[in-house]
Short mmCIF file of C-alpha atoms and ligand atoms in Angstrom, two decimals:
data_model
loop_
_atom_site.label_atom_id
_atom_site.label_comp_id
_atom_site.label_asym_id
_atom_site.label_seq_id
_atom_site.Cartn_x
_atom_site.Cartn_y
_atom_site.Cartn_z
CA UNK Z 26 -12.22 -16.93 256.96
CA UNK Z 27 -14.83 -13.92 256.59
CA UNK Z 28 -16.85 -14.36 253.72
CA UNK Z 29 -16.49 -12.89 249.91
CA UNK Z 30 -18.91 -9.61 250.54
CA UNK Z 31 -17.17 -9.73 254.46
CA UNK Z 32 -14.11 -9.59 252.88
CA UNK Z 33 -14.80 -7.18 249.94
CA UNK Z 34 -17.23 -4.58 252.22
CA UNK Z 35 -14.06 -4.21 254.41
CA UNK Z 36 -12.17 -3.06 251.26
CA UNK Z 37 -14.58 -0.14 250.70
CA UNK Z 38 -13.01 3.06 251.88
CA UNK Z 39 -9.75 1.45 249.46
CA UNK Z 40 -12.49 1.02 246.58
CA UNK Z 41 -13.37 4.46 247.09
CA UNK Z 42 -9.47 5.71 246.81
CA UNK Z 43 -8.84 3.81 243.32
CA UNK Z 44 -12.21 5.30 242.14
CA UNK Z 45 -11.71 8.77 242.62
CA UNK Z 46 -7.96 8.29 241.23
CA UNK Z 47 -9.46 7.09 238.01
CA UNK Z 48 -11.65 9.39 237.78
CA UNK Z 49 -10.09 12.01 238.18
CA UNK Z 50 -8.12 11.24 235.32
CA UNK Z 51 -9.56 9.72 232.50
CA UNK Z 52 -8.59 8.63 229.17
CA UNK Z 53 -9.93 7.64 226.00
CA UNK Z 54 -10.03 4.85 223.57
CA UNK Z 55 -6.91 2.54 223.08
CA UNK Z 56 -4.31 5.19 225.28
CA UNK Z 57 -4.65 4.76 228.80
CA UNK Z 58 -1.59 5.71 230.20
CA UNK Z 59 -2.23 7.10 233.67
CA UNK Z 60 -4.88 4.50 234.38
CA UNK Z 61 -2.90 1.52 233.55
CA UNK Z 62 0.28 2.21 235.60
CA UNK Z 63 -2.45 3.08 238.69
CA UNK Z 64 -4.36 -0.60 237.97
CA UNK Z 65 -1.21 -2.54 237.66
CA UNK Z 66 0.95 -0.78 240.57
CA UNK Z 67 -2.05 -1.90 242.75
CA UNK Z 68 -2.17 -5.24 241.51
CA UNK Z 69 1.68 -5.22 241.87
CA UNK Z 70 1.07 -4.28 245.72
CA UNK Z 71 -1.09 -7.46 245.84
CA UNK Z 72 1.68 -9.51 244.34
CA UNK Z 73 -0.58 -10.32 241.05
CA UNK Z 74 1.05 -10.72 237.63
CA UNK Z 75 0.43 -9.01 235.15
CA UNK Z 76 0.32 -10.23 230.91
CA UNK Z 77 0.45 -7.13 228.20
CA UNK Z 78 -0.87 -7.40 225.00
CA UNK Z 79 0.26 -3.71 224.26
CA UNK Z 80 -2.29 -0.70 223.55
CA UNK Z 81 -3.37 -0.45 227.35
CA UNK Z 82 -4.79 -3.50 227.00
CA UNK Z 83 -3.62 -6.24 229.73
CA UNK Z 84 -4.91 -9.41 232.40
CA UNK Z 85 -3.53 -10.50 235.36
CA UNK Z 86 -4.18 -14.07 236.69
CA UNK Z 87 -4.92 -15.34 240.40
CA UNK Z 88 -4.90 -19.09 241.01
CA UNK Z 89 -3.37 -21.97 239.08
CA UNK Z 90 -5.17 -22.92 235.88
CA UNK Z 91 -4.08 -27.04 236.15
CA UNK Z 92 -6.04 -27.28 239.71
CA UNK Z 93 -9.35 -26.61 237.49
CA UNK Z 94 -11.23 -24.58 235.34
CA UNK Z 95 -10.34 -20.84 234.27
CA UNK Z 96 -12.92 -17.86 234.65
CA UNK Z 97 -12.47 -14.78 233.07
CA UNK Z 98 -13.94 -11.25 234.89
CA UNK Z 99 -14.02 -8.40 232.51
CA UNK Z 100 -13.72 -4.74 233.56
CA UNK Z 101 -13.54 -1.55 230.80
CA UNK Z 102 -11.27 1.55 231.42
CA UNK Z 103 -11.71 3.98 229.18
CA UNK Z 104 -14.11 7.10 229.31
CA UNK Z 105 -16.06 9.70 226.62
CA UNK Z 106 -14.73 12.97 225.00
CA UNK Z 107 -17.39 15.01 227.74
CA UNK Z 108 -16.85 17.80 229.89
CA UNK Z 109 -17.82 16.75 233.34
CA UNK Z 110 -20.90 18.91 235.24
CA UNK Z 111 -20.97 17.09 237.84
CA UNK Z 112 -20.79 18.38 241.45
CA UNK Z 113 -18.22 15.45 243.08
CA UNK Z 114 -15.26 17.03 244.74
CA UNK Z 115 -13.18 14.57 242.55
CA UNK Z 116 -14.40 15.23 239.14
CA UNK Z 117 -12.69 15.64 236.23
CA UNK Z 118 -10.86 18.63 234.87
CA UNK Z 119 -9.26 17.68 231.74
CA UNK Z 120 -12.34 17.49 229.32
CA UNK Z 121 -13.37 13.88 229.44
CA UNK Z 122 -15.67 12.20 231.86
CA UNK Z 123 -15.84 8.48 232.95
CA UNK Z 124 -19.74 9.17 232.45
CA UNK Z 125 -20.25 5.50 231.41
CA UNK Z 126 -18.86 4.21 234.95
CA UNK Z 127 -15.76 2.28 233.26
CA UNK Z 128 -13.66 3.58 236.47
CA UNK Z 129 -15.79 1.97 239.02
CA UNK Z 130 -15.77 -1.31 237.03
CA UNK Z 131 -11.73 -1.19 237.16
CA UNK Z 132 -12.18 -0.57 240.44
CA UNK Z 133 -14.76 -3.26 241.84
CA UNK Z 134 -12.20 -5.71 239.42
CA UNK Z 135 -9.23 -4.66 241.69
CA UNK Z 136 -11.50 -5.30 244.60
CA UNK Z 137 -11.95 -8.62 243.21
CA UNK Z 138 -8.40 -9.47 243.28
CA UNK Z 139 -7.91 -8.15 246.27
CA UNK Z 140 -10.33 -10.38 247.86
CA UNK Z 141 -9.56 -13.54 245.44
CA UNK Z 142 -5.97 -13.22 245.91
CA UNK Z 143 -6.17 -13.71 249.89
CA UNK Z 144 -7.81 -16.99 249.00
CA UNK Z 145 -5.65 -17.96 246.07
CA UNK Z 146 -4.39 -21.24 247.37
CA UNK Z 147 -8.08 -22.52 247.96
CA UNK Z 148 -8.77 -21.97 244.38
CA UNK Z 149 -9.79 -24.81 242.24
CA UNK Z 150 -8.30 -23.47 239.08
CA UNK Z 151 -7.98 -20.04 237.92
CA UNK Z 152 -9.24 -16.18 237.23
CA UNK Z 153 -7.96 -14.29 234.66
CA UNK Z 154 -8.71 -10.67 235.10
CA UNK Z 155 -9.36 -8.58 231.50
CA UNK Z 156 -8.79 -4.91 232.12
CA UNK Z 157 -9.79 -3.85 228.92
CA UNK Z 158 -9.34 -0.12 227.07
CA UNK Z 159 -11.46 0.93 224.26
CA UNK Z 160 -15.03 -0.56 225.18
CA UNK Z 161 -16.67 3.29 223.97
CA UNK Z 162 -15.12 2.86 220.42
CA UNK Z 163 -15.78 -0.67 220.42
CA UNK Z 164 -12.82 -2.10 219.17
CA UNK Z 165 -10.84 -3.14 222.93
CA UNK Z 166 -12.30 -6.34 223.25
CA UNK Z 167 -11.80 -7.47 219.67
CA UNK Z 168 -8.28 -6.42 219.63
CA UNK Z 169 -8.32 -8.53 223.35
CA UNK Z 170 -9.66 -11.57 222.00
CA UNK Z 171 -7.14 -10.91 218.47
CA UNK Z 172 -4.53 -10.58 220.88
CA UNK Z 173 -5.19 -14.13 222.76
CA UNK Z 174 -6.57 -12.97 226.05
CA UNK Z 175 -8.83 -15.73 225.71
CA UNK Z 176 -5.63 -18.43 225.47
CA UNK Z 177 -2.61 -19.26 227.75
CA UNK Z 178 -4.60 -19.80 229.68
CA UNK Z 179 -7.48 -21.20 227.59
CA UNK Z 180 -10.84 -19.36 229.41
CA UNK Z 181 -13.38 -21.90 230.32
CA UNK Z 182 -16.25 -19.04 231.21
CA UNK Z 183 -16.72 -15.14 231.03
CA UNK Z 184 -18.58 -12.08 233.38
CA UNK Z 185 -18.65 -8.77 233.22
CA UNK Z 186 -20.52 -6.30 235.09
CA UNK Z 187 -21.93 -2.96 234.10
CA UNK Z 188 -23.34 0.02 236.66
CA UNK Z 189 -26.48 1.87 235.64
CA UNK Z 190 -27.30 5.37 237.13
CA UNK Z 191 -30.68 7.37 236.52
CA UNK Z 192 -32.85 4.63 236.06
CA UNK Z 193 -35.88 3.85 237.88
CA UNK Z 194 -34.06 1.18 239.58
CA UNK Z 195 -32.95 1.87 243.08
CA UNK Z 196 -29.39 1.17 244.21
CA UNK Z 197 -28.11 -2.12 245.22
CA UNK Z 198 -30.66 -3.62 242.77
CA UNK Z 199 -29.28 -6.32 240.05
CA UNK Z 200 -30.15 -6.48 236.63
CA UNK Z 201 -29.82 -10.62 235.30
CA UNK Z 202 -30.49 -11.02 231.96
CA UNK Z 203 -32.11 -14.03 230.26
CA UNK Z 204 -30.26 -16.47 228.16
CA UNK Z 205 -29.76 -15.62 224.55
CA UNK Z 206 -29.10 -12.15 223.05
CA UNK Z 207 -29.13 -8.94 226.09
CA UNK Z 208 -27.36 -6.24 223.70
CA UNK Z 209 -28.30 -5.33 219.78
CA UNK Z 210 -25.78 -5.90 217.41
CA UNK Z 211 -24.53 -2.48 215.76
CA UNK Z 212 -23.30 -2.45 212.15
CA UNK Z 213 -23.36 0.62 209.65
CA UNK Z 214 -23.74 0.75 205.81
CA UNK Z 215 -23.24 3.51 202.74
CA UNK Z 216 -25.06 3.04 199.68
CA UNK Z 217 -23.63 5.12 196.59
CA UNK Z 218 -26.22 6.12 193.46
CA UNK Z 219 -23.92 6.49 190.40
CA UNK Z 220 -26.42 8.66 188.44
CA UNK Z 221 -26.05 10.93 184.95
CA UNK Z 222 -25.48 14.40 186.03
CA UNK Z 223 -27.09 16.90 183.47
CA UNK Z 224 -29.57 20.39 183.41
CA UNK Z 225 -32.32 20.52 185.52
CA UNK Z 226 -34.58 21.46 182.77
CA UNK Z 227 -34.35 18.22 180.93
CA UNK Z 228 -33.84 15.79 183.19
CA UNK Z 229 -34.59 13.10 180.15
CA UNK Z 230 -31.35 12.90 179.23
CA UNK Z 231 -29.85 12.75 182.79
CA UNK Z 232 -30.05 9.80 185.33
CA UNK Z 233 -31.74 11.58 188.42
CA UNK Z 234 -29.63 9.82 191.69
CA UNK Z 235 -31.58 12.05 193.94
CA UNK Z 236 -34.67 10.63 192.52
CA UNK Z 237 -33.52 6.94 193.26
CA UNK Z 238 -31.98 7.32 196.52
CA UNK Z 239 -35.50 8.71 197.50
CA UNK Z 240 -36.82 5.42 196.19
CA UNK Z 241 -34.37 3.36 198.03
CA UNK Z 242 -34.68 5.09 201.22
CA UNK Z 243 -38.53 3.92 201.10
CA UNK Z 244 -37.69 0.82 200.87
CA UNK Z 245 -35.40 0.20 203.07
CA UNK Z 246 -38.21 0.37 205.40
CA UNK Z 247 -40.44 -2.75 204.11
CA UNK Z 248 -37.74 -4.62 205.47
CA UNK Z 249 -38.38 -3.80 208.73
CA UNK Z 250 -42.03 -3.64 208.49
CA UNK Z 251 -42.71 -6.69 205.85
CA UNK Z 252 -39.54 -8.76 205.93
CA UNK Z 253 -38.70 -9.46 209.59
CA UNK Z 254 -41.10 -11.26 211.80
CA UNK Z 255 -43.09 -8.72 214.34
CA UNK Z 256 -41.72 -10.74 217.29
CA UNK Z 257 -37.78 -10.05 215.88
CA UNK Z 258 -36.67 -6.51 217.18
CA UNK Z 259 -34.70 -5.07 214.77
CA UNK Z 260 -33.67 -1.33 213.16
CA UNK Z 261 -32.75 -0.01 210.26
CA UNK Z 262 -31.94 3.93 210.23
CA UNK Z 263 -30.53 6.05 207.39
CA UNK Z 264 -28.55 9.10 209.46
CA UNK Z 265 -27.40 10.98 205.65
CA UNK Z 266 -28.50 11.35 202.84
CA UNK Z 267 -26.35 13.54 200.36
CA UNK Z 268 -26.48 14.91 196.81
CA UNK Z 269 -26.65 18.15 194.80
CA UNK Z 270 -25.37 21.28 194.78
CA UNK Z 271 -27.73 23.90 193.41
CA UNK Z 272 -30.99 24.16 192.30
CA UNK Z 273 -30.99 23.44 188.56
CA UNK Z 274 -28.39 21.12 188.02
CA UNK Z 275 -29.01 17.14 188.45
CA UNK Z 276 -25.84 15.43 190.18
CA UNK Z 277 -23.80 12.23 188.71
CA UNK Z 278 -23.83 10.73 192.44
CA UNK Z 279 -26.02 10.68 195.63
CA UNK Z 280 -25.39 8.87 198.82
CA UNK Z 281 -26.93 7.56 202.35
CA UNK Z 282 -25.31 6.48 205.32
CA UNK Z 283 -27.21 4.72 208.55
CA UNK Z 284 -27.30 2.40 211.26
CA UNK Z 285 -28.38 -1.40 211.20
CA UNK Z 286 -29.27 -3.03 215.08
CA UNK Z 287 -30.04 -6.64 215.31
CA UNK Z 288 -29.96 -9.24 218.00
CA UNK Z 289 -30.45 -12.83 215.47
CA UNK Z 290 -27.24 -13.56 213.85
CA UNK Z 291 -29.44 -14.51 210.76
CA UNK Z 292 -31.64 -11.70 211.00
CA UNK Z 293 -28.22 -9.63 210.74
CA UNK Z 294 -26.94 -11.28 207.94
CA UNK Z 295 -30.81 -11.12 206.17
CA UNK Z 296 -30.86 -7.55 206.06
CA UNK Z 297 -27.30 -6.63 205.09
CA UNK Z 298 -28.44 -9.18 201.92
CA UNK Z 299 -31.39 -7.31 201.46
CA UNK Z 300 -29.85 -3.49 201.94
CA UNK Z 301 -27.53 -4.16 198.97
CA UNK Z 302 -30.17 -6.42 196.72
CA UNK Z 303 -32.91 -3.32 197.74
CA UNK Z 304 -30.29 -0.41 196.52
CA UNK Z 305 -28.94 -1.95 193.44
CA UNK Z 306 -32.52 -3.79 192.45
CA UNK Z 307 -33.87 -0.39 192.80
CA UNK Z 308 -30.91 1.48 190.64
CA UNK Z 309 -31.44 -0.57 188.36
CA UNK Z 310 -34.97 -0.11 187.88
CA UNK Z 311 -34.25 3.32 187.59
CA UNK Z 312 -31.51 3.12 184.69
CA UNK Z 313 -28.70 3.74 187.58
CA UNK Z 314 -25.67 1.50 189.01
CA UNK Z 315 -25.78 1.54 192.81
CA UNK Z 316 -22.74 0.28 195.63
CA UNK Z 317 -23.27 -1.12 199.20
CA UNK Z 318 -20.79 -0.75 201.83
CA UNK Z 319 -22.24 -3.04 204.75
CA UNK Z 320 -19.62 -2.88 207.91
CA UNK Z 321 -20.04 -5.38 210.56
CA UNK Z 322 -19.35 -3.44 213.62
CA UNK Z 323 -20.11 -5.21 217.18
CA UNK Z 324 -21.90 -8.39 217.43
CA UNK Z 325 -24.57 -9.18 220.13
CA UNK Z 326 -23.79 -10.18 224.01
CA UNK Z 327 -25.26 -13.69 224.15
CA UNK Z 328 -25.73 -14.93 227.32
CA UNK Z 329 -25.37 -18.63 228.32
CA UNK Z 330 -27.65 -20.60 229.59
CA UNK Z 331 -25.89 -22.10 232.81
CA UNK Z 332 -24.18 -19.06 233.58
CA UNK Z 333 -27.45 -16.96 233.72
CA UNK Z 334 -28.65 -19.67 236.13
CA UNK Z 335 -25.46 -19.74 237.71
CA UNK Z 336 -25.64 -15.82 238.66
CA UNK Z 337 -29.15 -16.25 240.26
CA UNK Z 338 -27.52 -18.47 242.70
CA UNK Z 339 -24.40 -16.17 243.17
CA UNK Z 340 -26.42 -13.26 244.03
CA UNK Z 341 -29.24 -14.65 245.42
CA UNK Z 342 -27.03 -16.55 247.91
CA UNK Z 343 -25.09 -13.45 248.33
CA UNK Z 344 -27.71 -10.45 248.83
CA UNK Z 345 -30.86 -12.59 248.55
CA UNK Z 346 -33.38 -12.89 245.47
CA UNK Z 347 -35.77 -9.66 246.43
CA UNK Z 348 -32.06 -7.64 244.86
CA UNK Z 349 -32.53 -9.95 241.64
CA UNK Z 350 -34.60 -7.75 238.53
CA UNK Z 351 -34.73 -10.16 235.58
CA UNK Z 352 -33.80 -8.06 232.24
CA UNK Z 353 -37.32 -8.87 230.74
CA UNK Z 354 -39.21 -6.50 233.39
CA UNK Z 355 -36.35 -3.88 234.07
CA UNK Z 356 -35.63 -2.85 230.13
CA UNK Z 357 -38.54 -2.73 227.58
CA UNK Z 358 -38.39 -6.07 225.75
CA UNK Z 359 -35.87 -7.61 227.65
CA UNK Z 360 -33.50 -6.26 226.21
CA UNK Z 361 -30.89 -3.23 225.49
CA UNK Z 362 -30.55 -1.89 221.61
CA UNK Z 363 -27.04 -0.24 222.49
CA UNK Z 364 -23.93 -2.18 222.05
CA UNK Z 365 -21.24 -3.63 224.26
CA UNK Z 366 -18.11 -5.11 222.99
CA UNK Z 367 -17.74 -8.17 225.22
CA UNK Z 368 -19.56 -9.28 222.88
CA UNK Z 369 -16.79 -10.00 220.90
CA UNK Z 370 -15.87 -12.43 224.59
CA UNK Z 371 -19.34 -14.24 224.34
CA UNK Z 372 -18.62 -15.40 220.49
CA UNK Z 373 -16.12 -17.32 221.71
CA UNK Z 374 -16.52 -18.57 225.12
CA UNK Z 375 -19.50 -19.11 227.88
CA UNK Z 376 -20.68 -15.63 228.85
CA UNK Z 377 -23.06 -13.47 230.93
CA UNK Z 378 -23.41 -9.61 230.97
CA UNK Z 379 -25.01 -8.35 234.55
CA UNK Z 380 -26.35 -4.72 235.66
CA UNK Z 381 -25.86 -3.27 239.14
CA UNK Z 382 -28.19 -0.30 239.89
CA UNK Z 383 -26.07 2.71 241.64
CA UNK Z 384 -28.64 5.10 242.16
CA UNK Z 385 -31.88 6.47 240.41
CA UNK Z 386 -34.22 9.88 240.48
CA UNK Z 387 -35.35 9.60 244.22
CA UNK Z 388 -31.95 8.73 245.61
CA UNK Z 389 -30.28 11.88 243.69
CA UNK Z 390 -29.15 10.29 240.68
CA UNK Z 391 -31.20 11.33 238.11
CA UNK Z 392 -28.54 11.31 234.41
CA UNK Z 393 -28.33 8.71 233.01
CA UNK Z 394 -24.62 7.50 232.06
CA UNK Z 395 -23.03 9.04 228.83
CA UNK Z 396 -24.36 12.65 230.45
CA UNK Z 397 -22.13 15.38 231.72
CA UNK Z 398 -24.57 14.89 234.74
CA UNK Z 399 -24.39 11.26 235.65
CA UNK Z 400 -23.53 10.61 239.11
CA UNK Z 401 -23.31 7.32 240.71
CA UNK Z 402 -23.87 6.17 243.99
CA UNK Z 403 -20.61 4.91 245.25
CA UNK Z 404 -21.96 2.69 248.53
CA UNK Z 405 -22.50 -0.48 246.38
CA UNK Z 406 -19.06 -0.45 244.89
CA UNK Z 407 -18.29 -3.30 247.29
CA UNK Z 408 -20.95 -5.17 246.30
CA UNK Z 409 -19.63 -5.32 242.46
CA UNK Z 410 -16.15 -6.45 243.58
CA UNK Z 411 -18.17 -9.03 246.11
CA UNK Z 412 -20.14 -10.15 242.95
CA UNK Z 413 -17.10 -10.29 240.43
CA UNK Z 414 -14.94 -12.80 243.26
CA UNK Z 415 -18.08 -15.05 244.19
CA UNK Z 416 -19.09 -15.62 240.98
CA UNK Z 417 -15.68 -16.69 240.15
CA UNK Z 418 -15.77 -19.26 243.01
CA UNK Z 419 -18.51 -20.63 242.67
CA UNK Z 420 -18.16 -20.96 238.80
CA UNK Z 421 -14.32 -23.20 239.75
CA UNK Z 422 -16.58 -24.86 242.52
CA UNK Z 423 -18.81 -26.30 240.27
CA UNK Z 424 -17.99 -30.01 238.77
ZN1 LIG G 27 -20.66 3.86 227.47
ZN1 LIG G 28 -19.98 1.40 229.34
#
C-alpha cells in the first residue's frame, strides 16, 4: 500500500472541494448547522460512525479500541463575526469569515479519515476524531471534554493542528513546540470600589472611589514588575475603568475590568490571590470596601514530553527535519500569549499543539488570521491530513 502522504496527496483536489464548501458557509460559536451535516455526510460516505454530544459538537471513531491504544485528532469548525475581503472565488457572503482557518482543519481531519479508514483493519487500536464547534468563544472543548469525548472510549493521547498565514514563515514549514506550556492562559477579573458618594467641594465627608481605583490600578502593576520572577511571562491589563458622572459630584461606586495571561498554573493562581488582596488591602487603606470577581477562562496548552518527541519523528520521517521550526525560534519566547481551548484536552490527557505554515508576505499571503484579509495557501492542505493520520499510527505503533 502507498504511503500516508501517497495516500493523502492523492486526496487533494477532494480536500480542496470540502474546503471551499465550508467556507463558503460559515458559522459561529456552538450552532453549526450547515457544516456539521457536510462533515458527517462525508464521513457517512466513508462508512465512519459518528457519536453526538449535541450543540454541533460530535467524534467519529476508526479502528477498534481493544486491539490497542486510542488517539484522539482534534479539528475546530467554527469561524468569527467578520466580513470577508478577501479575493477567493469561494469566499464568503453571509458576514462571517473562517479567517482563523477552522475550515481547513475540518477538512485536513476528513482527509485523515479518509486515509486512516482505508487502513482500518491494520490498526493497532483506535482514533477518535473530535470535530469540535466553539474553539473562537472558547467554551467547545470544555463542553467536549464535560460531555465525555474523552471516555467510551477512554483517549490514551491527543493532537491538534493549527494553520498560520502572514507570518514570516514560508509554506509547508512546521511549527513543533517544546514540552511544557505553548499557549497563555486567559482569565478576566472586575474589581468594584464601594465608595461614599457626596459634593465635590468637600470631599471630607465623602469616600472618593475614583481616588482608590486610581491607587489600585498602580498597583496592580508591581505584581508584574516586583512579584513574578523576570524569567515568568506573564500580563496583567486593566481594559475599563468606570466611575462618575459629572464634574462636581463624587460617586458611591467605581469599577475596572481587564485581562490576566499566564502560562504557570501557580503563577495563575498567585496573581488572582494577589488582584483581590491588592484591591481590597488598598480600599481599605483608603476608608473603602472593595469586591473581586476573578473568572478562570481557558487554561494553558501543555505539551507532553513524549509526544513533542514523538512529532519530530512523524514529520521528520514524513517531510524531513529542514520543514521542522522549533516554537522557541519561530514565536518570540517560545511561546504564543493567545489562547486555544484544547487546552481544556491537555488537562486531562497526553497532548501536543502543532503549527503548519500556509503561506507568508513573499508567497502572497501577507494577513494574518483573524483579518478580513487572511488568505491561505491551500497546496499544503494534504500535508495536514498526511500529518493528522501518521501521527496517529505511529502513536498506536508504539509499545
Ligand atoms: Zn481564531
Ligand atoms: Zn483558531
Amino acid at each position: 500500500m502507498s504511503s500516508i502522504l501517497e495516500s493523502a496527496k492523492a486526496l487533494q483536489e477532494e480536500l480542496l472541494q470540502h474546503r471551499q464548501k465550508i467556507h463558503q458557509n460559515p458559522e459561529l460559536g456552538m450552532a453549526l448547522p450547515k457544516t456539521c451535516e457536510y462533515v458527517k455526510n462525508q464521513l457517512k460516505e466513508m462508512g465512519v460512525d459518528v457519536t453526538e454530544y449535541g450543540n454541533s459538537a460530535f467524534s467519529a471513531l476508526i479502528g477498534d479500541p481493544s486491539k490497542g491504544k486510542v488517539v484522539l485528532l482534534r479539528a475546530d469548525m467554527d469561524a468569527l463575526p467578520i466580513k470577508e475581503e478577501t479575493d477567493v472565488p469561494f469566499a464568503s457572503t453571509n458576514g462571517c469569515m473562517h479567517a482563523c482557518g477552522h475550515d481547513i482543519h475540518t477538512t485536513m481531519l476528513l482527509g485523515a479519515a479518509k486515509v486512516l479508514k482505508m487502513r482500518e483493519n491494520e490498526l493497532k487500536g483506535a482514533v477518535k476524531l473530535m470535530f469540535q464547534p466553539g474553539e473562537e468563544t472558547l467554551e467547545g472543548a470544555k463542553y467536549m471534554v464535560a460531555q465525555g469525548v474523552l471516555e467510551n472510549p477512554k483517549v490514551d493521547a491527543a493532537m491538534m493542528i493549527h494553520v498560520v498565514t502572514g507570518i514570516p514563515l514560508p509554506s509547508g514549514y512546521i511549527i513543533i513546540p517544546n514540552a511544557g506550556a505553548s499557549s497563555a492562559a486567559s482569565d478576566t477579573f472586575e474589581i468594584v470600589v464601594n465608595g461614599k458618594g457626596g459634593h465635590g467641594a468637600m470631599p471630607e465627608s465623602s469616600v472618593d472611589p475614583l481616588n482608590i481605583i486610581s491607587h489600585i490600578h498602580l498597583s496592580l502593576q508591581a505584581i508584574i514588575s516586583r512579584e513574578i520572577p523576570a524569567a515568568e511571562s506573564a500580563v496583567v491589563t486593566v481594559g475599563v475603568m468606570q466611575g462618575g458622572t459629572t464634574f462636581n459630584v463624587i460617586p458611591d461606586t467605581a469599577s475596572m475590568k481587564g485581562t490576566v495571561r499566564t502560562f504557570d498554573e501557580d503563577t495563575r493562581i498567585f496573581i488572582e490571590r494577589r488582584i483581590g488582596e491588592i484591591a481590597s488591602g488598598t480600599a481599605a487603606l483608603f476608608r473603602a470596601t472593595a469586591s473581586t470577581e476573578y473568572v478562570k477562562g481557558c487554561p494553558s496548552v501543555v505539551n507532553d514530553e513524549s509526544l513533542v518527541h514523538q512529532m519530530y519523528q512523524t514529520i521528520g520521517n514524513q517531510f524531513g527535519k529542514e520543514f521542522i521550526v522549533p516554537m522557541a525560534s519561530a514565536m518570540p519566547g517560545g511561546k504564543m500569549m493567545g489562547s486555544e481551548d484544547f487546552s481544556f484536552v491537555t488537562q486531562k490527557v497526553p497532548s501536543v499543539m502543532i503549527a503548519l505554515s500556509m503561506g507568508n508576505s513573499e508567497e502572497g499571503y501577507a494577513y494574518p488570521m483573524h483579518h478580513p484579509k487572511a488568505k491561505f495557501d491551500q497546496k499544503d492542505i494534504y500535508k495536514g491530513a498526511a500529518i493528522y493520520a501518521q501521527f496517529a499510527l505511529d502513536c498506536l505503533n508504539q509499545k
